[in-house]
Coordinates of C-alpha atoms in Angstrom, one line a residue:
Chain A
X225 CA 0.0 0.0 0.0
X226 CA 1.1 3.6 -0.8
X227 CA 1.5 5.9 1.6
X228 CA 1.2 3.3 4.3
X229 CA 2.0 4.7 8.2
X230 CA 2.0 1.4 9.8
X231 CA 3.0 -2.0 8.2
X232 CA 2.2 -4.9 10.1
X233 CA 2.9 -8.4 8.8
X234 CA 3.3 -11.8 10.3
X235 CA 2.3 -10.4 14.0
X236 CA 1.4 -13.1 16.6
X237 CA 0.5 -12.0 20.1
X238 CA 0.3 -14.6 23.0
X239 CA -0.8 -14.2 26.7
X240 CA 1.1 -17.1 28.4
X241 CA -0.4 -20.0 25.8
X242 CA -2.8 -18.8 24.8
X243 CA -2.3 -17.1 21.0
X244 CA -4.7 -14.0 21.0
X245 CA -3.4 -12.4 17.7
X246 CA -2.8 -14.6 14.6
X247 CA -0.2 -13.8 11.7
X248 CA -1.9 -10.3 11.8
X249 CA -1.0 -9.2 7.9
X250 CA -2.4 -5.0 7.4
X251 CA -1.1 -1.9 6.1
X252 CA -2.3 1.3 7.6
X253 CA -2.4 4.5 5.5
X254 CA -1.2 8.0 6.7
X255 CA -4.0 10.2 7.5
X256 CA -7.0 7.9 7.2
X257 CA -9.7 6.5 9.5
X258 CA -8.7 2.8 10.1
X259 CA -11.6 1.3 12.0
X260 CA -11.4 -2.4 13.7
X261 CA -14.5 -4.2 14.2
X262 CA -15.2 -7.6 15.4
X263 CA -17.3 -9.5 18.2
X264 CA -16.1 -9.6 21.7
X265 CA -12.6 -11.7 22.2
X266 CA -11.4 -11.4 18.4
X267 CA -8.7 -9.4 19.9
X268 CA -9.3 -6.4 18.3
X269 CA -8.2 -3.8 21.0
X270 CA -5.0 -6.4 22.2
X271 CA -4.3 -5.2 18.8
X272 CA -4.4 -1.9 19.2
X273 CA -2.8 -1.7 22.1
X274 CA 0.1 -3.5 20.6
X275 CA 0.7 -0.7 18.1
X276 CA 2.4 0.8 21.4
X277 CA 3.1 -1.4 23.5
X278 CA 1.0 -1.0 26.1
X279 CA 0.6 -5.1 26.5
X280 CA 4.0 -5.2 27.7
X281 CA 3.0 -4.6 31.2
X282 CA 0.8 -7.4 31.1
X283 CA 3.0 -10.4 32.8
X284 CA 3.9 -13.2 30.2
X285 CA 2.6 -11.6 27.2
X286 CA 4.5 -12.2 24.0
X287 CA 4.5 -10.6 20.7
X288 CA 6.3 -12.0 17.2
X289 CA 6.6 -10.6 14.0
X290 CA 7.1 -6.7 12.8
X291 CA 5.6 -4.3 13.3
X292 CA 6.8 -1.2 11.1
X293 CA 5.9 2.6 11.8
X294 CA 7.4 4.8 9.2
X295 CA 10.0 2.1 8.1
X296 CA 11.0 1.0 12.0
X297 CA 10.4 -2.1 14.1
X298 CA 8.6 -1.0 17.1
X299 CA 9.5 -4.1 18.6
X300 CA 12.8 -4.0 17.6
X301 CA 15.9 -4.1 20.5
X302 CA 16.7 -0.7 21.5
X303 CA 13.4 0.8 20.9
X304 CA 12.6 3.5 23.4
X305 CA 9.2 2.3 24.3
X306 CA 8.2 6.0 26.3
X307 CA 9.4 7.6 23.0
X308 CA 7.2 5.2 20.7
X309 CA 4.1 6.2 22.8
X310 CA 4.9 9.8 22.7
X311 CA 4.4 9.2 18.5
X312 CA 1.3 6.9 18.9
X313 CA -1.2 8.6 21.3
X314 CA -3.7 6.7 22.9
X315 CA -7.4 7.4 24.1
X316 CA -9.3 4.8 25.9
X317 CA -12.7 3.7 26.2
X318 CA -13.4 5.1 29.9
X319 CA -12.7 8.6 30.5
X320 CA -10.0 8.8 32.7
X321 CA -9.1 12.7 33.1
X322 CA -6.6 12.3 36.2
X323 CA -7.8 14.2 39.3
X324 CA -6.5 17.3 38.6
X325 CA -7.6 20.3 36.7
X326 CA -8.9 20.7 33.2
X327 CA -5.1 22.9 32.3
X328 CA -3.3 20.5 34.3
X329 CA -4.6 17.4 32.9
X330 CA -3.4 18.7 29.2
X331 CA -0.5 19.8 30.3
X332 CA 0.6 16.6 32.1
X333 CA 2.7 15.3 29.3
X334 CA 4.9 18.6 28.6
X335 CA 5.4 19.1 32.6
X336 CA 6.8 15.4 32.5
X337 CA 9.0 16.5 29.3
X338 CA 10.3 19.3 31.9
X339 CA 8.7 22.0 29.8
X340 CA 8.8 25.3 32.2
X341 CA 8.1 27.9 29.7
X342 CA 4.7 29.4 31.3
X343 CA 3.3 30.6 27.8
X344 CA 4.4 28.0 25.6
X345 CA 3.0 25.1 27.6
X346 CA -0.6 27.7 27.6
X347 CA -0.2 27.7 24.3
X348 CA -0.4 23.7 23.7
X349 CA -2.8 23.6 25.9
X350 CA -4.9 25.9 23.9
X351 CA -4.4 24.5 20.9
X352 CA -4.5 21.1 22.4
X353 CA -8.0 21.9 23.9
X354 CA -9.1 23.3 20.0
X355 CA -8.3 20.8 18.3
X356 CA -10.1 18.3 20.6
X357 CA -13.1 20.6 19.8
X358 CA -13.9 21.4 23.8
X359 CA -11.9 24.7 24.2
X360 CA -14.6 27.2 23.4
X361 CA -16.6 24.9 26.4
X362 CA -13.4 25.0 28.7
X363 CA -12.0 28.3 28.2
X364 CA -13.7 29.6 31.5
X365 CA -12.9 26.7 33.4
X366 CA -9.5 25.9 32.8
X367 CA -9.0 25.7 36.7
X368 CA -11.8 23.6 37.6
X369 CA -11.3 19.8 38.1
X370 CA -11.8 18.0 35.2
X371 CA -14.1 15.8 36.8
X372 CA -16.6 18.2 37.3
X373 CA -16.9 18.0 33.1
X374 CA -19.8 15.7 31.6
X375 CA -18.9 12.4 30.9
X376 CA -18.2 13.6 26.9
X377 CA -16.2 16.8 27.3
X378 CA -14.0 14.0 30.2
X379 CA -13.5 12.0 26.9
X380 CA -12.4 15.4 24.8
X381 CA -10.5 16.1 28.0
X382 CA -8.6 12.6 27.4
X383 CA -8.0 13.6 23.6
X384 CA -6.6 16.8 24.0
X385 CA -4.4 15.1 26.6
X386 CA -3.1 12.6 24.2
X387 CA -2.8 15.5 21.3
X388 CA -0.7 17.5 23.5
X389 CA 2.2 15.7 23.3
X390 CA 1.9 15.7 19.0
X391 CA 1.4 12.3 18.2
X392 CA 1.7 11.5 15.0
X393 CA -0.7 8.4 15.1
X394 CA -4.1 8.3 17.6
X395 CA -5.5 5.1 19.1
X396 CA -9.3 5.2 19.8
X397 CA -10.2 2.1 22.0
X398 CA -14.2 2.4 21.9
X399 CA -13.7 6.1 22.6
X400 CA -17.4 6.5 22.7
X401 CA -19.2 3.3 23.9
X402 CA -19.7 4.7 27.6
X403 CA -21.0 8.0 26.1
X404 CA -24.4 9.1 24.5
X405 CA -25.6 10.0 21.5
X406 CA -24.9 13.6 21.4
X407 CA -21.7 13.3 23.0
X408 CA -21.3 10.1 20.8
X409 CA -22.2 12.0 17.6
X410 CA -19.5 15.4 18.7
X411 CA -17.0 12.8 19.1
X412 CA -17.1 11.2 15.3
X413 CA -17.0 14.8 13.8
X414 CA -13.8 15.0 15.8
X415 CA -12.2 12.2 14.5
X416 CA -13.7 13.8 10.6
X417 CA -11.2 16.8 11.8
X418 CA -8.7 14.8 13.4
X419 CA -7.5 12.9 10.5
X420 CA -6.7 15.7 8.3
X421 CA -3.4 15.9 11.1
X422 CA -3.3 12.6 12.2
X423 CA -3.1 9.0 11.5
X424 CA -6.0 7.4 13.3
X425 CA -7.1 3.9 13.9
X426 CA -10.6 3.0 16.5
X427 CA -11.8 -0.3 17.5
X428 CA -15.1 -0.2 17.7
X429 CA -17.9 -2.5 18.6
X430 CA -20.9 -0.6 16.9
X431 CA -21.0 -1.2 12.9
X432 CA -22.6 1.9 12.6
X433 CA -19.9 3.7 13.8
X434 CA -17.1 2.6 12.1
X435 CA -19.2 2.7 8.8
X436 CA -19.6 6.5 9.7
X437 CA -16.2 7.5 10.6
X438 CA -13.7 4.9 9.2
X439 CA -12.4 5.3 5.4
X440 CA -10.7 1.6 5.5
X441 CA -12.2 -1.0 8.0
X442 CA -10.8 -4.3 9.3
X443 CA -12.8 -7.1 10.8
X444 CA -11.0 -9.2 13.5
X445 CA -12.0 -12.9 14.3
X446 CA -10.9 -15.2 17.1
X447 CA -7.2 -13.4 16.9
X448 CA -7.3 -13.1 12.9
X449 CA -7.8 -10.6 10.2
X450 CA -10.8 -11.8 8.5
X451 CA -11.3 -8.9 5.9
X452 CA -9.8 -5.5 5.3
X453 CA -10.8 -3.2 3.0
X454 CA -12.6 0.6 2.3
X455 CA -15.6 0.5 4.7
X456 CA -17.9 1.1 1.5
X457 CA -17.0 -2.3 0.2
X458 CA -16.7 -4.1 3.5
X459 CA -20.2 -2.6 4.2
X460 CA -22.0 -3.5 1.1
X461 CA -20.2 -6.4 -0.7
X462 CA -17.6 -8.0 1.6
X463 CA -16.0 -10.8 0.1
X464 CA -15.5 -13.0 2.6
X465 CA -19.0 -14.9 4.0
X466 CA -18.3 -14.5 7.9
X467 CA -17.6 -11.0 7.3
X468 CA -20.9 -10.7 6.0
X469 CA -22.7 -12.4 8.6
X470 CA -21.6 -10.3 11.4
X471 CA -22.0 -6.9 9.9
X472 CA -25.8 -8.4 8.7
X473 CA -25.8 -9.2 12.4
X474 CA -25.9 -12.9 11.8
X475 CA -23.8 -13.2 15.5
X476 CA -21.6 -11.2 17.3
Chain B
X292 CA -44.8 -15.0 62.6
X293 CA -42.1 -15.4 60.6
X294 CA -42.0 -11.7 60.1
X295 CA -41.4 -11.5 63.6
X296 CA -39.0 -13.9 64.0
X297 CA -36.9 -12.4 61.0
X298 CA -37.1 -9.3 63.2
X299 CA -35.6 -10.6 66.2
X300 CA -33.5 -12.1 64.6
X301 CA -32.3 -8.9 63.1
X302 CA -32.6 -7.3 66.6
X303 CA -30.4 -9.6 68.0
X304 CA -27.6 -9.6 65.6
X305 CA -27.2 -6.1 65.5
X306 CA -27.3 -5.5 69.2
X307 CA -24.8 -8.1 69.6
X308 CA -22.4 -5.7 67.1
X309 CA -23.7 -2.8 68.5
X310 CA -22.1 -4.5 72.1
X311 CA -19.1 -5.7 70.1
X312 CA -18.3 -2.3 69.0
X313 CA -19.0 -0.7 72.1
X314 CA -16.3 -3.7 73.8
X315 CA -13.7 -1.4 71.9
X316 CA -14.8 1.9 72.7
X317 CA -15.7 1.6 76.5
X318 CA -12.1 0.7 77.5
X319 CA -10.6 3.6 75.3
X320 CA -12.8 6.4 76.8
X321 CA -11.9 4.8 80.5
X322 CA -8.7 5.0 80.2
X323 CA -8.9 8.4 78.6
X324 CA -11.4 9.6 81.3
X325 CA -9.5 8.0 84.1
X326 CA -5.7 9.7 82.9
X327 CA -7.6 13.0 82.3
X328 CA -9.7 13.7 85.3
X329 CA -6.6 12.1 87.6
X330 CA -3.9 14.0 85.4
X331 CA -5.2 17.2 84.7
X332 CA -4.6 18.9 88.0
X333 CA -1.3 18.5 87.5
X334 CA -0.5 20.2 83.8
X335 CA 0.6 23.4 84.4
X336 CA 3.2 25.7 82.8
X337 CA 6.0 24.5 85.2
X338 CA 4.8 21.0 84.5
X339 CA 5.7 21.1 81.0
X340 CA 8.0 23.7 80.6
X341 CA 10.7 23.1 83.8
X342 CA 13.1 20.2 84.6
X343 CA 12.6 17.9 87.8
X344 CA 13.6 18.9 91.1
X345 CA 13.8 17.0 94.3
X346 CA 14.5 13.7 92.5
X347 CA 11.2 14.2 90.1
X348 CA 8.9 14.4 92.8
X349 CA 8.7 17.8 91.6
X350 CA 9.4 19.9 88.9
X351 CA 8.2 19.0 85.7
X352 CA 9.0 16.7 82.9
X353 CA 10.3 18.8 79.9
X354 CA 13.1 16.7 79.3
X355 CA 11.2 13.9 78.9
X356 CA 9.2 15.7 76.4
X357 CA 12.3 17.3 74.6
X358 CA 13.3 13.2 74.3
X359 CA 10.8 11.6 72.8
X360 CA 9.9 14.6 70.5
X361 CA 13.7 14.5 69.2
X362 CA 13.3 10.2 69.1
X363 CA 10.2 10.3 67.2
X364 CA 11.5 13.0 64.5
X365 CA 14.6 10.8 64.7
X366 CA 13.0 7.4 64.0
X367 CA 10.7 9.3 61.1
X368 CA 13.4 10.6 59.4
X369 CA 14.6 7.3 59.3
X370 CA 11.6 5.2 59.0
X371 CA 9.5 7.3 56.8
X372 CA 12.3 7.8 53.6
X373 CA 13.4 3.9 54.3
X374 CA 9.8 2.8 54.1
X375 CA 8.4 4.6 51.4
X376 CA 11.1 3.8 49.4
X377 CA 10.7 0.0 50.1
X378 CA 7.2 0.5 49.3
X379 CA 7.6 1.9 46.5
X380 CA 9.9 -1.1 45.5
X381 CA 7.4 -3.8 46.6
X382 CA 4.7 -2.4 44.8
X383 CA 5.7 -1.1 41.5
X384 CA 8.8 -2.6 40.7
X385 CA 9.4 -6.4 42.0
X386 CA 8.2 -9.3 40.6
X387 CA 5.9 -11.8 41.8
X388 CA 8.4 -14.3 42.6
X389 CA 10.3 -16.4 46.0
X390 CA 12.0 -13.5 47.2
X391 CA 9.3 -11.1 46.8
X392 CA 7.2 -13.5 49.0
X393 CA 9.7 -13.6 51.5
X394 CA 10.3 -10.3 51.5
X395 CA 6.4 -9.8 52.5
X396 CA 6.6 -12.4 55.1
X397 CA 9.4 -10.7 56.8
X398 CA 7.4 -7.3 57.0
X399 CA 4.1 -9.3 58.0
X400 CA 6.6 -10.5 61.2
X401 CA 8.4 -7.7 61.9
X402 CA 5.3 -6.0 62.6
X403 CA 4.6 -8.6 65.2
X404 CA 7.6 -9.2 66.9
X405 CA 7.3 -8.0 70.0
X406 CA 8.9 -4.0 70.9
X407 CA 11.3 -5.3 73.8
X408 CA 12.7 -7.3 71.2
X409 CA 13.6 -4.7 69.1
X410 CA 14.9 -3.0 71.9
X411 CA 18.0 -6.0 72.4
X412 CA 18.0 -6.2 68.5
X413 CA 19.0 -2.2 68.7
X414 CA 21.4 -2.8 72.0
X415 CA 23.6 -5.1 70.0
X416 CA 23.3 -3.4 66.6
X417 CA 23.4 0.0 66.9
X418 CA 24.4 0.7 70.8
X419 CA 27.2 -2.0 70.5
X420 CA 28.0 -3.0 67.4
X421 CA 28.0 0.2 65.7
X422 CA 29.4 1.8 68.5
X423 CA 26.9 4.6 69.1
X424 CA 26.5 4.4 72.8
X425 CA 22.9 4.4 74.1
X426 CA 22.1 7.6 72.7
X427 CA 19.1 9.5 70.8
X428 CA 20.3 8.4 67.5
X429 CA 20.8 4.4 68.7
X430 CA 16.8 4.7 70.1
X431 CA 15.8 6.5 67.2
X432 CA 16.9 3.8 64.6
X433 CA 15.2 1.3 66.8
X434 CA 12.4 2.9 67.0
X435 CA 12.4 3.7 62.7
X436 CA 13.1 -0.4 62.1
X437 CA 9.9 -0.7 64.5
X438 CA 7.8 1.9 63.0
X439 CA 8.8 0.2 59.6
X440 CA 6.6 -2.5 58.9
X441 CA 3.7 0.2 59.6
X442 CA 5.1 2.3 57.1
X443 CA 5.3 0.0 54.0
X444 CA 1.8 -1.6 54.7
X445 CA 0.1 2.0 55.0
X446 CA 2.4 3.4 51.9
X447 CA 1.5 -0.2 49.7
X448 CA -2.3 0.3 50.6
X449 CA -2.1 3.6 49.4
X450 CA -0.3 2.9 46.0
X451 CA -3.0 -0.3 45.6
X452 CA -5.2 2.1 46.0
X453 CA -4.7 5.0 43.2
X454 CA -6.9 3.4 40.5
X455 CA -5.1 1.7 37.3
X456 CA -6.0 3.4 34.7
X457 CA -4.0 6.9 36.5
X458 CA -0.7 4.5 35.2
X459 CA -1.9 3.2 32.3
X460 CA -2.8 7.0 30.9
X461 CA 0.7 7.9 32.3
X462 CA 2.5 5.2 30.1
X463 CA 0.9 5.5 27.6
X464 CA 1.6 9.8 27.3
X465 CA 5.1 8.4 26.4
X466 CA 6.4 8.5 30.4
X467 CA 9.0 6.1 32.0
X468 CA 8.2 3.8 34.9
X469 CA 9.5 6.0 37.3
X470 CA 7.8 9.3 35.7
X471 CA 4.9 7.8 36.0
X472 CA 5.1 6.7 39.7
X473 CA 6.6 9.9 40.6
X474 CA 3.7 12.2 38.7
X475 CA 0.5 9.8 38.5
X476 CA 1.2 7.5 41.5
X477 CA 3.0 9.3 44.4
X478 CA 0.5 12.7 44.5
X479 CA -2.6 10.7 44.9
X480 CA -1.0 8.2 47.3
X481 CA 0.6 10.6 49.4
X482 CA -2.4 11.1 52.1
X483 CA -2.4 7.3 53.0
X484 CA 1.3 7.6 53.1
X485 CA 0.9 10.5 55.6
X486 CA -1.6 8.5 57.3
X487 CA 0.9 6.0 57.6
X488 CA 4.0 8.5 58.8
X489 CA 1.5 10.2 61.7
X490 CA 0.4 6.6 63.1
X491 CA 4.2 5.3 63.1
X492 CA 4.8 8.5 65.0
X493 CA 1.9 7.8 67.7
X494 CA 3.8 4.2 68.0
X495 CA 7.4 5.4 67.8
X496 CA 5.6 8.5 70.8
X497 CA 4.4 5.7 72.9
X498 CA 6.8 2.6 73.3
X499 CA 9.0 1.9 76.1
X500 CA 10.9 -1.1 75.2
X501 CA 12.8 -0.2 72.4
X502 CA 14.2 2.7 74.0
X503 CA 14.7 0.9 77.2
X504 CA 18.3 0.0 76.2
X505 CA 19.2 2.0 73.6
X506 CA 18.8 5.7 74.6
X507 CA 16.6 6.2 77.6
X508 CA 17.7 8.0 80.9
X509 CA 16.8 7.5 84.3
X510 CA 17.2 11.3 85.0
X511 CA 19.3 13.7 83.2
X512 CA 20.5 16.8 85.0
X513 CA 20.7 19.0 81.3
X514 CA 18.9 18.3 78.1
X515 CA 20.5 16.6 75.1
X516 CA 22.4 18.6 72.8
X517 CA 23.9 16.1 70.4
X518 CA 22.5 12.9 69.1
X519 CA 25.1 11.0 70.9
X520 CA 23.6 12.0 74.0
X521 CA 21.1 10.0 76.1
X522 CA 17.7 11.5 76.7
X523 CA 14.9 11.0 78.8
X524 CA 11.7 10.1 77.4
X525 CA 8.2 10.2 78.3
X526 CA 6.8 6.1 78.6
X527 CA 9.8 5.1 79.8
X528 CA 9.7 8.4 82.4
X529 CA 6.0 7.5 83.4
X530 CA 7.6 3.9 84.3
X531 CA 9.9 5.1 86.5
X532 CA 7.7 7.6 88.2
X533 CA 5.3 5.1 88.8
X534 CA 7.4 2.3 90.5
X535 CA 10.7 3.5 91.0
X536 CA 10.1 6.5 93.2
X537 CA 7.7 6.1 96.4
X538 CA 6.0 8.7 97.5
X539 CA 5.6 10.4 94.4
X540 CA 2.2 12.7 93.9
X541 CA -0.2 10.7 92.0
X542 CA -1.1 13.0 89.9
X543 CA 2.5 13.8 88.6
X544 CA 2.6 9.9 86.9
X545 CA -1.0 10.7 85.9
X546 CA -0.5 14.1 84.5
X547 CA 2.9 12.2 82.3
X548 CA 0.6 10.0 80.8
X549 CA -2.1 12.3 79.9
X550 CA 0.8 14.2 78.0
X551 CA 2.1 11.0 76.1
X552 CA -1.9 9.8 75.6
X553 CA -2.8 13.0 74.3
X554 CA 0.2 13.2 72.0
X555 CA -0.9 10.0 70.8
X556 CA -4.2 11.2 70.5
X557 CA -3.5 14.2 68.5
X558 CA -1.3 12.3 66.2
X559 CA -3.8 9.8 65.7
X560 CA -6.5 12.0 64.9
X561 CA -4.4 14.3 62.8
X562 CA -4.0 11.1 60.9
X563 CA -7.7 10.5 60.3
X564 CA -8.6 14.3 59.5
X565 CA -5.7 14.6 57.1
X566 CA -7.2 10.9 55.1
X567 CA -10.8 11.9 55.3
X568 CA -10.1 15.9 54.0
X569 CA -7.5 14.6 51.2
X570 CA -10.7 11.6 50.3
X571 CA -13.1 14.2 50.1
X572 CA -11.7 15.5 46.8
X573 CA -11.1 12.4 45.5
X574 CA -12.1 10.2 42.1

């Protein structure tokens, strides 16, 4: 694939014996929605979640194969894992603002980087907040604790934490599923504006949604890559028969 | 009928809590009633503030004071960096594995092994072996290696308790182990850790044994001005007021203890105000 962000090919991913991710084969292009469906289990976020290594922590897990971003094995020796997760940003499926205040929580990963200058770190977080479409709602409460936000400006909260640091790439892990419809609905035209500066990939377990937002979507089984494709086609004439059957809602 | 029997039933159970409960509150306000309406005639400025006189029948007990407030800043200053640390360590760092196990099992017994204990273990470690005399510093290491095991099960409870997710947003914003322990871990951990420093000061306040050998004075004509000195200290003062000299007014050994139970007191409740205020304002 051209313009390709992420390569992955061969990947296995094991938790003690058990093989949760099998000979994972997918190309993910710069700039573009890449949305990962699949039923419960079919180890669709343990995928994600290995594009930065945030399974390590997890006692006996395991991964083989490559995984390439911009030409480099992320699993390679001498990878500096902090570093990888500074590129590929992360938002999960809970809210989880930390129990500070709405400035402080976006400004969490500069202050770490040992960023002092006063105005530039105000002017990340500004930006920050804009991009993650909540600043005109925040502006007059930068001070307040960002739990005293609704539960969908918490999860604009968690974006615009992630975007501070400048990712290049942005994991979505269900990013909306505890959230309603409104906040549900602000959050997809995000991710519309999102992509124009980032490379974005969401796991999601509502069809709708990833035929909404994602421009390419892959549909994970029991640890494999069933189907991948442009949502369009996926949508209306997969190829494969199981792929069919779940987004008809046959199971899953 | 069966309504009713449900109901006594009910009636019974929780009166029989109610009494358990009360088993642990009626001693506590006894003894606090009994050391404060015997002791309090005898607090007074000169009580606090002077040394004895007439071989501490009279007089007052500053130096004991002065000597356990310089043993329990000692033992903290110890205890509290030592603990924490090891805490820290247990909890964030080691692996499940053999040593890690024993390493638990030794704080689980340390915290049971009984104070006068500790007070030989500190004779022949610090007073003797180390060659620092029975001085404050000698009774305040004792008392930190005491006041230890209190420390790292307070601090661990507290790190166990500062929800996952605070780490796992931490790593993945790009942060090292220790970034994250020292940014999203520590700030919201640190009122069960202070918790834990205030109560290990109440114990470190209130033991006699440990300091028994190690730094405590039978009377000291001047105060302590080095930590190589001795010092007198409050419990171990109390004991000898109260069997060592006859004919000593009873409510100078009462009004001692009301000063080292009240410091207790105020440590302790300091300790609860500081957990609930900091809890308030939590996730």
């Amino acid at each position: 694939m051209k313009n390709a962000k992420i390569n992955v090919s061969k990947f296995n991913f094991y938790y003690g014996d058990s093989r949760v991710l099998k000979d994972i084969t997918i190309d993910i292009p710069e700039n573009r929605v890449t949305g990962i469906i699949g039923p419960s289990g079919c180890g669709k976020s343990t995928f994600l979640r290995s594009l930065n290594r945030m399974n390590d922590v997890i006692l006996g897990s395991r991964a083989e194969g490559s995984v390439m971003l911009d030409g480099r094995d992320i699993y390679g020796r001498d990878v500096d894992v902090a570093g990888l997760r500074r590129k590929v940003g992360m938002v999960f499926q809970k809210s989880n603002p930390f129990p500070k205040s709405v400035f402080e929580n976006v400004a969490y990963g500069l202050r770490i980087d040992g960023i002092k200058d006063k105005y530039f770190i105000e002017e990340r977080v500004e930006r920050s907040l804009r991009d993650a479409a909540l600043w005109s709602e925040v502006k007059d409460r930068l001070r307040d604790n960002a739990f005293e936000l609704s539960g969908g400006q918490q999860q604009r909260l968690c974006i615009a934490r992630a975007l501070a640091i400048e990712p290049e790439i942005l994991l979505m892990d269900e990013p909306a599923s505890a959230l309603d419809p409104t906040a549900t609905l602000k959050i997809e035209e995000l991710i519309q504006e999102l992509k124009k500066k980032y490379t974005i990939i969401i796991v999601t377990h509502n069809m709708q949604q990833a035929a909404r937002v994602s421009d390419l979507t892959a549909f994970f089984m029991l640890g494999e890559l069933v189907e991948y494709d442009i949502t369009s086609i996926i949508f209306t004439k997969p190829s494969k028969k199981l792929t069919e059957d779940y987004i008809t809602g046959r199971f899953g | 009928m069966t309504n009713l029997t449900v109901n006594l039933k009910e009636k019974i159970g929780f009166g029989a809590l109610f009494l358990a409960t009360m088993a642990v509150v009626v001693p506590v306000l006894c003894i606090i009633w009994l050391i404060v309406t015997r002791g309090w005639s005898a607090i007074s400025w000169e009580f606090l503030f002077t040394m004895p006189r007439d071989g501490m029948r009279a007089g007052g007990i500053f130096p004991a004071i002065v000597g356990t407030f310089y043993l329990v800043l000692g033992s903290v200053a110890f205890s509290l960096p030592v603990g924490v640390m090891a805490a820290i360590y247990l909890n964030e760092y080691a692996k499940d594995n053999f040593l890690t196990r024993m390493i638990n099992l030794a704080i689980i017994n340390l915290s049971g092994v009984s104070s006068v204990v500790y007070g030989l273990f500190g004779l022949s470690l610090f007073v003797v072996f180390f060659r620092f005399g029975v001085s404050i510093i000698s009774g305040s290491l004792t008392l930190g290696i005491m006041t230890l095991p209190v420390i790292i099960t307070t601090t661990r409870e507290a790190l166990r308790a500062v929800p996952k997710p605070f780490r796992e947003v931490s790593f993945s914003l790009g942060t090292t182990r220790w970034q994250t322990i020292r940014h999203a871990v520590l700030p919201f951990a640190l009122p069960g850790i202070l918790t834990g420093a205030i109560l290990s000061i109440g114990r470190a306040a209130g033991e006699t044994a440990p300091i028994l050998f190690t730094v405590a004075a039978f009377y000291l004509p001047n105060l302590p001005n080095s930590p190589f000195d001795q010092a007198m200290a409050l419990p171990y003062h109390l004991y000898i007021i109260s069997t060592q000299i006859p004919n000593i007014r009873l409510d100078y050994r009462y009004g001692t203890a009301l000063v080292l139970v009240g410091f207790v007191l105020i440590m302790n409740i300091s300790a609860i105000v500081v957990r609930s205020k900091f809890r308030k304002k939590r996730w």
